[in-house]
Amino acid sequence: MTGMERVQALLSGQRPDRVPINVNLVDQGARELGLSLQDYYAKGERVAEGQLRMRAKYGYDLLLGMFYSALDAELMGCRQLIYATDGPPNVGHLVVKTPDDIRKLTPPADLYSHPRFHELASCIKTLKQESAGQWPVVGVVTASFSLPAMLMGVGAWLDLLLNGDAILRELLLQKCAAFASDKILALREAGADLIIYNNPLASATFILPAQFRQLALPWTLKDLEQNGPNGIVFFNGGGVINPILADLKKHSGIGAYYLNPFDDIAEARQLLGPEPLIVGAINDIKLIDWTPEEIEQDVERIMLAGNIAGNFIFGTLLMPYGIPEHNIRTMIKAAIKYGSFAEGGNNE
């Protein structure tokens, strides 16, 4: 089966030959092409080539059509990125420093007219074309509730959110929601089959469940109001999300949830009920130093929990650049071994 067939089997309530595997090797595509990260991300065609090579090299099931998280800040006016040699670029210019900056902030009227989105759309279109329906293409959008952290800094955003001027806060969130909604539509038009909805600040790592219901959930509903939740995958963004899953499912209609490595898979299934897809993630920072035996043991643990939960995809967060290739291969080999439903497989 292809990756698309495996994911579609889950979505239709059928059992694929094995658990689908999603590995987010983003920056590693630059190394594969022998390019610096700055040169790699300058052109969508290079990122597409890098992603196609990574999928072919390791044999996982989905193609990731993203550059780096800070791209959404660029699209909202960030004029400088800080590039490292061993990790994704970060915001080097805060768009919002004063209340007046919020009033002046203007989401792009046409995302396709922005040169950076033009490159991203080019990447997704190439992945879609080269995939020929075999591998789902995944786009990424930053939720309106979390985007202000990249525009003004995490501390300043949390201060405005919890203690600041309610009118300014509402104005900023309205503008970020308009951007998120437009980007979801544009990603679908470019060819994305699934869209990762990245909302780290809404996780239970940053706010309490009651604060999620009061402050964050209304903006998730706003982001999805125009385009609907079809194909949306709620992504933990690095924070635990089990404490907010019941509210999310009840109100949003989202059908897939990407757990944090510290979220209990069995508990997530109990909270979500039998139908939604669950992506269980390995703690990929540990992959830098783990031995092959430690990697296999953790993959086996995750796959066992996923097999009991059902409707399950094995995944990673954003894999650090420093993970050795042999550890990536060990993880995927173990995921195939312990995720197989074929006759004689470990899940049979």
Short mmCIF file of C-alpha atoms in Angstrom, two decimals:
data_model
loop_
_atom_site.label_atom_id
_atom_site.label_comp_id
_atom_site.label_asym_id
_atom_site.label_seq_id
_atom_site.Cartn_x
_atom_site.Cartn_y
_atom_site.Cartn_z
CA MET A 1 0.00 0.00 0.00
CA THR A 2 1.05 3.61 -0.51
CA GLY A 3 1.01 6.21 2.24
CA MET A 4 -2.16 7.71 0.79
CA GLU A 5 -3.86 4.29 0.79
CA ARG A 6 -2.86 3.71 4.41
CA VAL A 7 -4.22 7.06 5.58
CA GLN A 8 -7.40 6.70 3.52
CA ALA A 9 -7.92 3.21 4.96
CA LEU A 10 -7.88 4.67 8.47
CA LEU A 11 -10.22 7.50 7.49
CA SER A 12 -12.72 5.01 6.06
CA GLY A 13 -12.60 2.74 9.12
CA GLN A 14 -10.49 0.06 7.42
CA ARG A 15 -7.21 -1.47 8.58
CA PRO A 16 -4.13 -0.78 6.43
CA ASP A 17 -1.21 -3.20 6.02
CA ARG A 18 0.65 -1.31 8.73
CA VAL A 19 0.44 1.83 10.85
CA PRO A 20 1.20 4.91 8.70
CA ILE A 21 4.48 6.64 9.63
CA ASN A 22 4.97 10.42 9.56
CA VAL A 23 8.54 11.70 10.01
CA ASN A 24 9.07 15.47 10.03
CA LEU A 25 12.55 15.80 8.55
CA VAL A 26 12.49 19.47 7.59
CA ASP A 27 15.99 20.97 7.75
CA GLN A 28 17.59 17.63 6.85
CA GLY A 29 16.59 18.19 3.23
CA ALA A 30 19.25 20.93 2.99
CA ARG A 31 21.97 18.51 4.04
CA GLU A 32 20.70 15.99 1.51
CA LEU A 33 21.11 18.58 -1.28
CA GLY A 34 24.45 19.89 0.04
CA LEU A 35 23.03 23.37 0.62
CA SER A 36 23.09 25.80 3.53
CA LEU A 37 19.73 26.19 5.25
CA GLN A 38 19.46 29.75 3.93
CA ASP A 39 20.03 28.66 0.33
CA TYR A 40 17.74 25.66 0.77
CA TYR A 41 14.78 27.69 1.99
CA ALA A 42 15.25 30.42 -0.61
CA LYS A 43 13.44 28.37 -3.27
CA GLY A 44 10.37 26.19 -3.00
CA GLU A 45 11.65 23.82 -5.67
CA ARG A 46 14.73 23.05 -3.52
CA VAL A 47 12.62 22.26 -0.45
CA ALA A 48 10.35 20.05 -2.56
CA GLU A 49 13.36 18.18 -3.94
CA GLY A 50 14.75 17.79 -0.44
CA GLN A 51 11.47 16.43 0.92
CA LEU A 52 11.04 14.00 -1.96
CA ARG A 53 14.56 12.68 -1.44
CA MET A 54 14.03 12.28 2.31
CA ARG A 55 10.80 10.32 1.85
CA ALA A 56 12.41 8.07 -0.76
CA LYS A 57 15.50 7.58 1.41
CA TYR A 58 13.68 6.55 4.58
CA GLY A 59 10.37 5.20 3.27
CA TYR A 60 7.83 6.99 5.47
CA ASP A 61 4.30 7.81 4.36
CA LEU A 62 3.63 11.56 4.17
CA LEU A 63 5.32 14.53 2.45
CA LEU A 64 5.79 17.69 4.50
CA GLY A 65 5.19 20.93 2.60
CA MET A 66 6.58 23.46 5.05
CA PHE A 67 9.72 25.58 5.40
CA TYR A 68 9.97 26.66 9.07
CA SER A 69 7.57 28.00 11.68
CA ALA A 70 8.83 31.58 11.42
CA LEU A 71 7.57 31.75 7.83
CA ASP A 72 4.17 32.83 9.13
CA ALA A 73 5.83 35.76 10.91
CA GLU A 74 7.52 36.69 7.62
CA LEU A 75 4.17 36.64 5.87
CA MET A 76 2.85 39.01 8.55
CA GLY A 77 5.71 41.49 8.13
CA CYS A 78 8.82 40.10 9.86
CA ARG A 79 11.80 41.54 7.95
CA GLN A 80 14.68 39.49 9.38
CA LEU A 81 15.34 35.87 10.23
CA ILE A 82 18.26 34.52 12.24
CA TYR A 83 19.80 31.47 10.59
CA ALA A 84 21.74 28.82 12.47
CA THR A 85 23.87 26.10 10.88
CA ASP A 86 22.15 23.26 12.71
CA GLY A 87 18.49 24.22 13.13
CA PRO A 88 15.56 26.15 11.73
CA PRO A 89 15.71 29.94 11.36
CA ASN A 90 14.04 32.05 14.01
CA VAL A 91 12.40 35.46 14.07
CA GLY A 92 14.99 38.25 14.19
CA HIS A 93 12.56 41.17 13.98
CA LEU A 94 9.45 41.54 16.12
CA VAL A 95 6.62 42.99 14.07
CA VAL A 96 4.70 44.18 17.15
CA LYS A 97 6.60 46.28 19.69
CA THR A 98 3.99 48.93 20.57
CA PRO A 99 0.18 49.12 20.76
CA ASP A 100 0.25 51.21 17.60
CA ASP A 101 2.00 48.35 15.78
CA ILE A 102 -1.08 46.21 16.44
CA ARG A 103 -3.32 48.87 14.96
CA LYS A 104 -1.10 49.14 11.86
CA LEU A 105 -0.63 45.38 11.43
CA THR A 106 -2.10 44.26 8.10
CA PRO A 107 -2.31 40.61 7.00
CA PRO A 108 -1.47 40.15 3.31
CA ALA A 109 -4.50 40.84 1.13
CA ASP A 110 -3.36 38.16 -1.30
CA LEU A 111 -0.99 35.51 0.04
CA TYR A 112 0.07 34.49 -3.47
CA SER A 113 1.43 37.98 -4.06
CA HIS A 114 3.87 37.54 -1.16
CA PRO A 115 7.19 36.17 -2.52
CA ARG A 116 7.71 33.82 0.42
CA PHE A 117 4.25 32.26 0.14
CA HIS A 118 4.79 32.02 -3.60
CA GLU A 119 7.84 29.82 -2.88
CA LEU A 120 5.89 27.74 -0.33
CA ALA A 121 3.01 27.22 -2.76
CA SER A 122 5.52 26.23 -5.45
CA CYS A 123 6.94 23.61 -3.07
CA ILE A 124 3.50 22.15 -2.28
CA LYS A 125 2.47 22.08 -5.93
CA THR A 126 5.67 20.22 -6.83
CA LEU A 127 5.17 17.71 -4.01
CA LYS A 128 1.58 17.18 -5.11
CA GLN A 129 2.61 16.63 -8.72
CA GLU A 130 5.54 14.33 -7.95
CA SER A 131 3.53 12.37 -5.37
CA ALA A 132 0.96 11.47 -8.03
CA GLY A 133 -1.52 10.60 -5.32
CA GLN A 134 0.76 8.13 -3.55
CA TRP A 135 1.77 10.20 -0.52
CA PRO A 136 -0.41 12.77 1.29
CA VAL A 137 1.03 16.28 1.12
CA VAL A 138 0.91 18.16 4.42
CA GLY A 139 0.77 21.94 4.85
CA VAL A 140 1.19 23.85 8.11
CA VAL A 141 -0.52 26.94 9.54
CA THR A 142 0.05 28.73 12.83
CA ALA A 143 -3.15 29.22 14.83
CA SER A 144 -4.30 32.77 15.51
CA PHE A 145 -3.94 32.17 19.26
CA SER A 146 -0.24 31.26 18.92
CA LEU A 147 0.85 33.51 16.04
CA PRO A 148 1.19 36.64 18.26
CA ALA A 149 4.02 34.90 20.12
CA MET A 150 6.09 35.09 16.93
CA LEU A 151 5.03 38.66 16.20
CA MET A 152 5.76 40.17 19.64
CA GLY A 153 7.53 37.48 21.72
CA VAL A 154 6.05 34.84 24.01
CA GLY A 155 6.33 36.90 27.20
CA ALA A 156 4.78 40.03 25.72
CA TRP A 157 1.94 38.01 24.18
CA LEU A 158 1.12 36.19 27.42
CA ASP A 159 1.18 39.53 29.26
CA LEU A 160 -1.24 41.09 26.76
CA LEU A 161 -3.38 37.94 26.79
CA LEU A 162 -3.72 37.63 30.55
CA ASN A 163 -3.25 41.17 31.85
CA GLY A 164 -3.42 43.58 28.93
CA ASP A 165 -5.86 45.81 27.06
CA ALA A 166 -8.79 43.65 25.95
CA ILE A 167 -9.51 45.81 22.91
CA LEU A 168 -5.92 45.55 21.65
CA ARG A 169 -5.89 41.81 22.32
CA GLU A 170 -9.12 41.32 20.38
CA LEU A 171 -7.83 43.43 17.49
CA LEU A 172 -4.58 41.43 17.26
CA LEU A 173 -6.39 38.10 17.39
CA GLN A 174 -8.89 39.20 14.75
CA LYS A 175 -6.04 40.03 12.37
CA CYS A 176 -4.22 36.76 13.13
CA ALA A 177 -7.46 34.79 12.62
CA ALA A 178 -7.97 36.42 9.22
CA PHE A 179 -4.42 35.38 8.29
CA ALA A 180 -4.89 31.79 9.54
CA SER A 181 -8.16 31.41 7.66
CA ASP A 182 -6.67 32.78 4.43
CA LYS A 183 -3.62 30.55 4.72
CA ILE A 184 -5.70 27.39 5.26
CA LEU A 185 -7.60 28.16 2.08
CA ALA A 186 -4.41 28.97 0.15
CA LEU A 187 -2.68 25.77 1.30
CA ARG A 188 -5.64 23.71 0.12
CA GLU A 189 -5.64 25.53 -3.21
CA ALA A 190 -1.91 24.81 -3.59
CA GLY A 191 -2.56 21.08 -3.12
CA ALA A 192 -2.20 20.22 0.57
CA ASP A 193 -4.18 17.08 1.46
CA LEU A 194 -3.84 17.60 5.20
CA ILE A 195 -3.10 20.76 7.19
CA ILE A 196 -1.26 20.76 10.49
CA TYR A 197 -2.91 23.39 12.70
CA ASN A 198 -0.06 24.39 14.99
CA ASN A 199 -1.25 25.85 18.29
CA PRO A 200 1.45 25.51 20.98
CA LEU A 201 0.23 28.36 23.20
CA ALA A 202 -3.18 26.68 23.49
CA SER A 203 -1.64 23.56 25.00
CA ALA A 204 -1.91 22.63 28.67
CA THR A 205 1.82 23.33 28.94
CA PHE A 206 1.07 27.07 28.75
CA ILE A 207 -2.50 27.57 29.97
CA LEU A 208 -5.06 25.85 32.18
CA PRO A 209 -8.00 23.95 30.64
CA ALA A 210 -10.40 26.64 31.88
CA GLN A 211 -8.26 29.31 30.19
CA PHE A 212 -8.24 27.22 27.03
CA ARG A 213 -12.04 27.14 26.96
CA GLN A 214 -12.33 30.86 27.67
CA LEU A 215 -9.40 32.32 25.73
CA ALA A 216 -8.13 29.90 23.07
CA LEU A 217 -10.99 27.69 21.91
CA PRO A 218 -13.09 30.56 20.48
CA TRP A 219 -10.18 31.48 18.21
CA THR A 220 -9.72 27.91 16.97
CA LEU A 221 -13.39 27.98 15.99
CA LYS A 222 -12.87 31.39 14.35
CA ASP A 223 -9.85 30.14 12.36
CA LEU A 224 -11.88 27.22 10.99
CA GLU A 225 -15.17 29.07 10.56
CA GLN A 226 -14.75 29.90 6.88
CA ASN A 227 -13.03 26.75 5.60
CA GLY A 228 -14.23 24.04 7.98
CA PRO A 229 -12.24 21.37 9.85
CA ASN A 230 -11.96 18.84 7.02
CA GLY A 231 -8.35 17.65 6.71
CA ILE A 232 -7.21 19.65 9.75
CA VAL A 233 -4.82 17.97 12.20
CA PHE A 234 -4.58 19.71 15.57
CA PHE A 235 -0.85 19.77 16.41
CA ASN A 236 0.44 20.05 19.98
CA GLY A 237 3.29 22.37 19.00
CA GLY A 238 5.47 20.93 21.74
CA GLY A 239 2.93 21.11 24.59
CA VAL A 240 0.69 18.45 26.13
CA ILE A 241 -2.90 18.49 24.84
CA ASN A 242 -4.77 15.64 26.53
CA PRO A 243 -6.38 18.05 29.05
CA ILE A 244 -7.99 20.05 26.19
CA LEU A 245 -8.96 17.19 23.83
CA ALA A 246 -12.54 16.72 25.05
CA ASP A 247 -13.39 20.40 24.56
CA LEU A 248 -11.65 20.49 21.18
CA LYS A 249 -13.52 17.48 19.85
CA LYS A 250 -16.87 18.62 21.22
CA HIS A 251 -16.75 22.10 19.70
CA SER A 252 -14.37 22.09 16.71
CA GLY A 253 -15.27 19.03 14.66
CA ILE A 254 -11.55 18.38 14.07
CA GLY A 255 -11.00 14.73 13.19
CA ALA A 256 -7.26 14.23 13.86
CA TYR A 257 -5.06 15.07 16.84
CA TYR A 258 -1.24 15.04 16.99
CA LEU A 259 -0.26 14.20 20.55
CA ASN A 260 2.78 15.30 22.50
CA PRO A 261 5.20 12.52 23.55
CA PHE A 262 4.08 13.16 27.14
CA ASP A 263 0.38 12.71 26.33
CA ASP A 264 -0.94 9.25 27.23
CA ILE A 265 -2.28 7.57 24.09
CA ALA A 266 -4.85 5.41 25.90
CA GLU A 267 -6.18 8.46 27.76
CA ALA A 268 -6.42 10.41 24.50
CA ARG A 269 -8.51 7.64 22.94
CA GLN A 270 -10.80 7.58 25.95
CA LEU A 271 -11.26 11.36 25.71
CA LEU A 272 -11.81 11.41 21.94
CA GLY A 273 -13.92 8.31 21.43
CA PRO A 274 -13.30 5.70 18.72
CA GLU A 275 -13.38 7.72 15.49
CA PRO A 276 -10.77 10.54 15.44
CA LEU A 277 -7.28 9.81 14.15
CA ILE A 278 -4.55 9.95 16.76
CA VAL A 279 -0.92 10.61 15.90
CA GLY A 280 1.35 9.35 18.66
CA ALA A 281 4.72 11.10 18.69
CA ILE A 282 8.09 9.82 19.83
CA ASN A 283 10.30 12.16 21.87
CA ASP A 284 12.63 12.87 18.97
CA ILE A 285 15.10 14.94 20.98
CA LYS A 286 16.04 11.67 22.66
CA LEU A 287 16.88 10.22 19.24
CA ILE A 288 20.09 12.27 19.22
CA ASP A 289 21.65 10.13 21.95
CA TRP A 290 19.54 6.98 22.34
CA THR A 291 21.05 3.60 21.55
CA PRO A 292 19.36 1.42 18.89
CA GLU A 293 17.95 -0.74 21.70
CA GLU A 294 16.42 2.29 23.46
CA ILE A 295 14.88 3.52 20.19
CA GLU A 296 13.34 0.14 19.41
CA GLN A 297 11.95 -0.22 22.91
CA ASP A 298 10.24 3.19 22.78
CA VAL A 299 8.82 2.62 19.29
CA GLU A 300 7.46 -0.76 20.47
CA ARG A 301 5.85 0.95 23.49
CA ILE A 302 4.19 3.60 21.32
CA MET A 303 3.01 1.07 18.72
CA LEU A 304 1.53 -1.18 21.40
CA ALA A 305 -0.47 1.73 22.81
CA GLY A 306 -1.46 2.80 19.30
CA ASN A 307 -2.60 -0.68 18.36
CA ILE A 308 -4.89 -0.81 21.39
CA ALA A 309 -6.17 2.71 20.69
CA GLY A 310 -6.82 2.11 16.97
CA ASN A 311 -7.07 4.72 14.16
CA PHE A 312 -3.42 5.45 14.84
CA ILE A 313 -0.47 7.06 13.02
CA PHE A 314 3.11 6.95 14.32
CA GLY A 315 4.81 10.34 14.17
CA THR A 316 7.63 12.61 15.23
CA LEU A 317 7.74 16.26 16.20
CA LEU A 318 10.16 18.45 14.19
CA MET A 319 13.20 16.17 14.13
CA PRO A 320 16.35 17.94 15.37
CA TYR A 321 19.07 18.41 12.76
CA GLY A 322 21.59 16.54 14.91
CA ILE A 323 19.86 13.15 14.93
CA PRO A 324 22.23 10.61 13.33
CA GLU A 325 20.95 9.00 10.15
CA HIS A 326 21.36 5.51 11.58
CA ASN A 327 19.05 6.44 14.46
CA ILE A 328 16.42 7.69 11.99
CA ARG A 329 16.65 4.39 10.11
CA THR A 330 16.45 2.41 13.37
CA MET A 331 13.28 4.29 14.39
CA ILE A 332 11.56 3.73 11.04
CA LYS A 333 12.64 0.08 10.84
CA ALA A 334 11.15 -0.47 14.30
CA ALA A 335 7.96 1.44 13.38
CA ILE A 336 7.46 -0.83 10.36
CA LYS A 337 8.22 -3.94 12.45
CA TYR A 338 5.90 -3.13 15.34
CA GLY A 339 3.24 -1.41 13.23
CA SER A 340 2.63 -4.22 10.77
CA PHE A 341 -0.87 -5.72 10.48
CA ALA A 342 0.21 -8.17 7.78
CA GLU A 343 0.07 -11.88 8.46
CA GLY A 344 2.83 -12.68 10.90
CA GLY A 345 3.32 -8.99 11.75
CA ASN A 346 3.63 -7.74 15.29
CA ASN A 347 0.13 -6.26 15.32
CA GLU A 348 -1.57 -9.26 13.73
#
